[in-house]
XYZ file of N, CA and C in Angstrom:
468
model
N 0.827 -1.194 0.000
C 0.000 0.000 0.000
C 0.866 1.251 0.000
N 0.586 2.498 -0.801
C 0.997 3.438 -0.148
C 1.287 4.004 1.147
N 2.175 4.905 1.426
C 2.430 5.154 2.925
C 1.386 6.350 3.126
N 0.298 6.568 2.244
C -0.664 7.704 2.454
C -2.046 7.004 3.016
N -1.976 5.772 2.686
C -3.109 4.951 3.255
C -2.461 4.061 5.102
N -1.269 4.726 5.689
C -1.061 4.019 6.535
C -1.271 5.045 7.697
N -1.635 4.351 8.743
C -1.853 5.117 10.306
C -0.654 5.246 11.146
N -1.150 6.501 11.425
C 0.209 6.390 12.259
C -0.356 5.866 13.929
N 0.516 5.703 14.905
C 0.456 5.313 16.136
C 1.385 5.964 17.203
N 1.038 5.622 18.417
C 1.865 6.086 19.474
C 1.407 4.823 20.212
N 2.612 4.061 20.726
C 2.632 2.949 21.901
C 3.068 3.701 23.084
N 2.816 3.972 24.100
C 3.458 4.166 25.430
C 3.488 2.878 26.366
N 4.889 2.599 26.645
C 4.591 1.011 27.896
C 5.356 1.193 29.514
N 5.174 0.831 30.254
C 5.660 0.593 31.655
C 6.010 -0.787 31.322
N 7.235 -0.965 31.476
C 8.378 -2.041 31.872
C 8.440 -2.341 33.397
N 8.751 -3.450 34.019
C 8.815 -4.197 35.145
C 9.850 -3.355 35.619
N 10.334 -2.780 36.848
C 11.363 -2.305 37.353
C 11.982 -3.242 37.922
N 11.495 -4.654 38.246
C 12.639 -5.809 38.648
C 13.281 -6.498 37.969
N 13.604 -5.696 36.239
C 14.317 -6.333 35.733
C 15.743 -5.589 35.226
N 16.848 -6.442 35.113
C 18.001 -6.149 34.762
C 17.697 -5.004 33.412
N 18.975 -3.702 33.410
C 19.124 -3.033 32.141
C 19.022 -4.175 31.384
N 19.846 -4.696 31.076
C 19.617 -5.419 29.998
C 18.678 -5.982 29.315
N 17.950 -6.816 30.324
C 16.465 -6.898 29.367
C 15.117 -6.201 29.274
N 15.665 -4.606 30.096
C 14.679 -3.928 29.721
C 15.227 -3.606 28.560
N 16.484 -3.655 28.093
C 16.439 -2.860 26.711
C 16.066 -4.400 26.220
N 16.106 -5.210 25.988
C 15.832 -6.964 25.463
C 14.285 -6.520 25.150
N 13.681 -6.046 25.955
C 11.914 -5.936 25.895
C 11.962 -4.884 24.923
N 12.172 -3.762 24.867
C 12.264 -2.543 24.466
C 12.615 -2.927 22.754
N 13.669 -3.927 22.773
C 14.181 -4.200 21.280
C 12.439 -5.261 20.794
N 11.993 -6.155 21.612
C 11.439 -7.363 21.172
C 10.074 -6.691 20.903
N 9.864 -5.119 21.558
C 8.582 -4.385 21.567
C 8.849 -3.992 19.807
N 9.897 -3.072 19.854
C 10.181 -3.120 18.126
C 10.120 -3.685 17.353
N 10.715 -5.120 17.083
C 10.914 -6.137 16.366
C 9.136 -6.350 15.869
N 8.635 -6.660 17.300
C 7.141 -6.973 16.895
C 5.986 -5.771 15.578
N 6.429 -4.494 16.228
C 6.333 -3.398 15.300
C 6.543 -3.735 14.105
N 7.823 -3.997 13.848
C 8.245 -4.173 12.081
C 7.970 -5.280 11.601
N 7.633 -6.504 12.670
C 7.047 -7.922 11.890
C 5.603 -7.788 11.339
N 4.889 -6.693 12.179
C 3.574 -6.809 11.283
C 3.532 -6.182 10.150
N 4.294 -4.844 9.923
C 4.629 -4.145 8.469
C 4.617 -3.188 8.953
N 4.975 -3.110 10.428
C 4.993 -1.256 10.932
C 6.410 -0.607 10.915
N 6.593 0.455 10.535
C 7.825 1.665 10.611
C 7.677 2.186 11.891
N 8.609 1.975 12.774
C 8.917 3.425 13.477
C 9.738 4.519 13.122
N 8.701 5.338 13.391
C 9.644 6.636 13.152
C 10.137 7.429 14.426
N 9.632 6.927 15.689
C 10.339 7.738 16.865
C 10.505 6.998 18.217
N 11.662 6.458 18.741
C 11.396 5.881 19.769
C 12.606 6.862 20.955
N 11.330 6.679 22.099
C 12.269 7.089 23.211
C 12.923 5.590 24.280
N 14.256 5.638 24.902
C 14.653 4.705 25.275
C 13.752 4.088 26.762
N 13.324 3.417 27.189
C 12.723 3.114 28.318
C 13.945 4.091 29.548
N 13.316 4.568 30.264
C 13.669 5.369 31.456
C 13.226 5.111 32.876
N 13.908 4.477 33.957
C 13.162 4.249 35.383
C 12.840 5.982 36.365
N 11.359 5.660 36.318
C 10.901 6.991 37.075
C 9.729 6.213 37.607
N 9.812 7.141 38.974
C 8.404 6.800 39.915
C 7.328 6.970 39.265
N 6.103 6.089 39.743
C 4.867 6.381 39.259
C 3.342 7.003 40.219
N 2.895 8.150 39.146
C 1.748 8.394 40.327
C 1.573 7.726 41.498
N 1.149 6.234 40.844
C 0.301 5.820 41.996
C 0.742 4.040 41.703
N -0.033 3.616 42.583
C 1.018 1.690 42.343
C 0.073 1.103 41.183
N 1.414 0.336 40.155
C 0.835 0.045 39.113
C 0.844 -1.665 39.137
N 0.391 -2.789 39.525
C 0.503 -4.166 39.799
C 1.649 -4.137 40.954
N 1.248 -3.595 41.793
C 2.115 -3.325 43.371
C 3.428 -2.498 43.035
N 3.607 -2.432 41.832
C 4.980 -1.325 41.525
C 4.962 0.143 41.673
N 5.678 0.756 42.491
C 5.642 1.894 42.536
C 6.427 2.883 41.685
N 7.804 2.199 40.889
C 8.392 2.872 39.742
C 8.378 1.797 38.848
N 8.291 2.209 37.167
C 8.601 1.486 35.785
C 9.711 2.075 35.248
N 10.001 1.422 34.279
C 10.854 1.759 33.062
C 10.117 2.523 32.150
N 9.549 3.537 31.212
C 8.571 4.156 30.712
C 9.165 4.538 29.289
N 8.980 4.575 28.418
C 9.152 4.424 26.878
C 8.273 4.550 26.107
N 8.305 4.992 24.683
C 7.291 4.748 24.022
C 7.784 4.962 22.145
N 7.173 4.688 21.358
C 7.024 4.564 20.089
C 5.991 5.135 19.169
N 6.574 5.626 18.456
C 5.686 6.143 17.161
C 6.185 5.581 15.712
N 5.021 5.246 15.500
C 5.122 4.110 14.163
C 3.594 4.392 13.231
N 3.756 3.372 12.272
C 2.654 3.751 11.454
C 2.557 1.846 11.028
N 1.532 1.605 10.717
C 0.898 0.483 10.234
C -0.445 0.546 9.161
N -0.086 -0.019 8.288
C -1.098 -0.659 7.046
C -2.592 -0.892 7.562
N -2.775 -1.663 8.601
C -3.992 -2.005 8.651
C -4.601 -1.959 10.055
N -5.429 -1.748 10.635
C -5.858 -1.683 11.892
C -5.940 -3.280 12.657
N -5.908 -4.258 11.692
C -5.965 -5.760 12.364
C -4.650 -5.429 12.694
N -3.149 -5.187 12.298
C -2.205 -5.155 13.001
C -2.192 -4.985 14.244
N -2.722 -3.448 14.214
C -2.346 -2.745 15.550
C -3.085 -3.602 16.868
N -4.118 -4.380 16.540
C -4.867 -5.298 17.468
C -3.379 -6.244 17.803
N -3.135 -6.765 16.643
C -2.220 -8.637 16.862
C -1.060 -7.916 17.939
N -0.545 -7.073 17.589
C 0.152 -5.703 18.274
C -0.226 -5.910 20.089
N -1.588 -5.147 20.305
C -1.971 -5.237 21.772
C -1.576 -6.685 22.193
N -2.334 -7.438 21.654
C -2.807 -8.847 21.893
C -1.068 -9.208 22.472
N -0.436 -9.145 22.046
C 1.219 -9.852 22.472
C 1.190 -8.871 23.128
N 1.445 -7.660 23.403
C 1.906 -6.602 24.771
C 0.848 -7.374 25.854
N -0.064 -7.517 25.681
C -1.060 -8.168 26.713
C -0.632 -9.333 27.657
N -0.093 -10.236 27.075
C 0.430 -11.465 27.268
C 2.151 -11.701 27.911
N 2.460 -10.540 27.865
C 4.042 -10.447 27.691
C 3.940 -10.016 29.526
N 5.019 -10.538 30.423
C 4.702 -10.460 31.606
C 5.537 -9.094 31.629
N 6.615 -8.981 30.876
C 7.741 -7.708 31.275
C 6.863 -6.531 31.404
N 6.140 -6.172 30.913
C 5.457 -4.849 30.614
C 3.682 -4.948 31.852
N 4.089 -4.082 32.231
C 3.332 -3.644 33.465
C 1.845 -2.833 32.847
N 2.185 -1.641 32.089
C 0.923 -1.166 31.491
C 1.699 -0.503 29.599
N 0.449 -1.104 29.071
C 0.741 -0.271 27.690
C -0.315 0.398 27.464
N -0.162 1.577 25.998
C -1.341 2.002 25.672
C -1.029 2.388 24.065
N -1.727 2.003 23.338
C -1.402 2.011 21.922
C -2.752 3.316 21.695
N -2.687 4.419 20.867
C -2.934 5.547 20.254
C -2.904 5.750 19.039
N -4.134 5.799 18.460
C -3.820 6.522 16.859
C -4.207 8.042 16.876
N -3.368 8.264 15.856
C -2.910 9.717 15.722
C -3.305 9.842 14.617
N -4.304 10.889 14.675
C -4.749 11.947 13.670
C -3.444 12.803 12.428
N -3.335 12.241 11.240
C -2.085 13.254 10.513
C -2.670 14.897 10.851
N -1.417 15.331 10.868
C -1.641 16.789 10.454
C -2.516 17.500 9.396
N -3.381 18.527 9.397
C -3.615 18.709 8.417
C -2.723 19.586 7.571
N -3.042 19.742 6.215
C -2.283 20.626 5.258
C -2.331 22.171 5.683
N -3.121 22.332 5.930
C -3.482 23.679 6.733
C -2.946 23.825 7.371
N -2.815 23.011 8.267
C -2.073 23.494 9.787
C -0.590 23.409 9.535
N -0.104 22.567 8.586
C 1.300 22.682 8.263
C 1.661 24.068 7.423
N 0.706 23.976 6.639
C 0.943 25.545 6.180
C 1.063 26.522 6.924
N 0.403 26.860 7.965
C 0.277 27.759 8.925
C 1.696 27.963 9.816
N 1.927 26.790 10.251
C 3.332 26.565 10.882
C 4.611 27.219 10.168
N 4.165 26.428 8.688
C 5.415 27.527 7.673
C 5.333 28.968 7.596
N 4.298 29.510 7.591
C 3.946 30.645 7.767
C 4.621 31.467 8.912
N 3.814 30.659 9.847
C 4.218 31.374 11.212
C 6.153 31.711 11.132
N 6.602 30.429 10.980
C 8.230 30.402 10.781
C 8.268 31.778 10.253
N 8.133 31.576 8.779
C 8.802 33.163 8.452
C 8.473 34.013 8.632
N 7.210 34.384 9.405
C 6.915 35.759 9.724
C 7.998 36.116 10.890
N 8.055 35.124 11.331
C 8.936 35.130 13.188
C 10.690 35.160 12.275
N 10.968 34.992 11.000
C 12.509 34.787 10.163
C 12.170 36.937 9.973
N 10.980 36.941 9.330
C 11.096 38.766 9.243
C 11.178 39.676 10.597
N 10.801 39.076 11.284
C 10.479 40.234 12.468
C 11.976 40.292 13.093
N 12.735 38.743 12.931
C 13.920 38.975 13.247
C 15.222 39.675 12.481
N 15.146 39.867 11.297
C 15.632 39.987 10.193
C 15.511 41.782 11.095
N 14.004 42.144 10.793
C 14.029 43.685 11.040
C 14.513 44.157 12.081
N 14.368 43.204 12.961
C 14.865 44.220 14.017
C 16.806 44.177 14.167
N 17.176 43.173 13.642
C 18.601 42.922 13.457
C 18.999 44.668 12.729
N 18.116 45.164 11.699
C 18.136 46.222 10.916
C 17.665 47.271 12.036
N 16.965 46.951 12.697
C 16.533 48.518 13.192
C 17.942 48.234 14.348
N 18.443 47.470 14.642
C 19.801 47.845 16.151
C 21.069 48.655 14.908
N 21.552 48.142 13.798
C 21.818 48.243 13.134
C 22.104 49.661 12.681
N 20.718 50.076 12.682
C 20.460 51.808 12.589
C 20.419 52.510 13.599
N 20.232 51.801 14.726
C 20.267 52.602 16.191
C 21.901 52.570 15.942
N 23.015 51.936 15.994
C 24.177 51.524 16.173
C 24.750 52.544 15.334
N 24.687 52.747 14.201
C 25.103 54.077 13.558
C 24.670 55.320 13.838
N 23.433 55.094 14.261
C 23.119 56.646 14.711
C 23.934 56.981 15.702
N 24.207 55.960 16.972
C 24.718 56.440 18.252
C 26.451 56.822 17.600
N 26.806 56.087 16.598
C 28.092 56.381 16.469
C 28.413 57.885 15.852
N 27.862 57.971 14.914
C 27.678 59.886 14.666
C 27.791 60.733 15.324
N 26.786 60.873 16.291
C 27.153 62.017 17.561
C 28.896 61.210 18.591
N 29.242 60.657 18.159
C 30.492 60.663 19.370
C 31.575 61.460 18.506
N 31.293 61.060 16.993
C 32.530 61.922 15.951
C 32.254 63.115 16.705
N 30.912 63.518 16.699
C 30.739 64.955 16.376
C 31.028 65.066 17.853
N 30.902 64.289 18.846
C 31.587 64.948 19.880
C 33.320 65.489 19.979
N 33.645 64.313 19.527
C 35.188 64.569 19.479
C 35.578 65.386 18.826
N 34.930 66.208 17.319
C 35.238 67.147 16.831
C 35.409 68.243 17.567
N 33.720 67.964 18.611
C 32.979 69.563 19.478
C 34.242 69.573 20.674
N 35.153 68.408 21.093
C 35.744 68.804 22.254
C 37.724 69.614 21.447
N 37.337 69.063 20.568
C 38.696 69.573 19.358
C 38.568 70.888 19.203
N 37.547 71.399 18.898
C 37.524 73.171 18.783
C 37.270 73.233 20.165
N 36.394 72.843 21.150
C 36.568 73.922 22.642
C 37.767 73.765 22.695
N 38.540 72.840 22.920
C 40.169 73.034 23.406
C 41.118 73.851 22.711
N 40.680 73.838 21.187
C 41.297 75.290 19.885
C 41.216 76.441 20.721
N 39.527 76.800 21.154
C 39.126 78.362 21.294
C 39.704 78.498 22.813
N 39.963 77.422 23.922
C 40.692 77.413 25.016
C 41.834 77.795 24.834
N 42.795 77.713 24.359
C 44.213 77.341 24.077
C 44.165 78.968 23.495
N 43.142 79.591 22.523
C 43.457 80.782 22.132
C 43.612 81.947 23.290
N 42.545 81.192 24.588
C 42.295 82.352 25.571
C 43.546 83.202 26.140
């Protein structure tokens, strides 16, 4: 299929905190793997991280916390997807998310916004620019103005 007919996703998971680095990254890789076996791309993963949690999650009070953004072909995926996070003891809580694309509009707008915020900086780079020469003018003309008082001094 085209990649214009595919969904995108967001997985967020809680990892077991009684397990070794190592196979939280082992889970973390086998969470991926599963991603790309059904025909999914990720395009963004953050590494699992141990941080406390609100509140106790299957008597755990901190996880490992991570998550993924990917896209998949078909919505039966993203099910076969849950269905193994479900079953998998390492992972404490998941939550799989589909994500709305951007619209064209709103990306336009964003470009927009950019360069209006590229001019305003541009101008004002120009208006210090012109303040900066102006202030330098009057110091000539000072040093000129203290060059003749000290002339018409010196004549006294």
């Amino acid at each position: 299929m085209l990649d214009l007919a595919r969904q995108n996703y967001e997985l967020a998971f809680h990892i077991s905190p009684n397990l070794e680095e190592a196979d939280v990254q082992k889970t973390r890789q086998d969470i991926e793997n599963m991603i790309t076996s059904h025909g999914g791309a990720v395009s963004f993963a953050r590494n699992p991280e141990k941080l406390r949690l609100a509140y106790p999650v299957k008597h755990q009070s901190s996880a490992f916390f991570g998550y993924f953004n990917f896209n998949l072909e078909s919505p039966e995926s993203a099910n076969q997807i849950r269905e193994k996070l479900r079953v998998n003891d390492s992972i404490l809580r998941f939550m799989v998310l589909k994500q709305e694309p951007e619209s064209k509009t709103k990306k336009e707008d964003i470009v927009r916004r950019m360069a209006m915020a590229e001019k305003r900086k541009a101008k004002a780079k120009a208006i210090e620019k012109m303040a900066g020469q102006k202030q330098e003018t009057p110091k000539t003309d000072e040093k000129q103005i203290d060059e003749k008082l000290e002339e018409i001094i010196e004549k006294l």
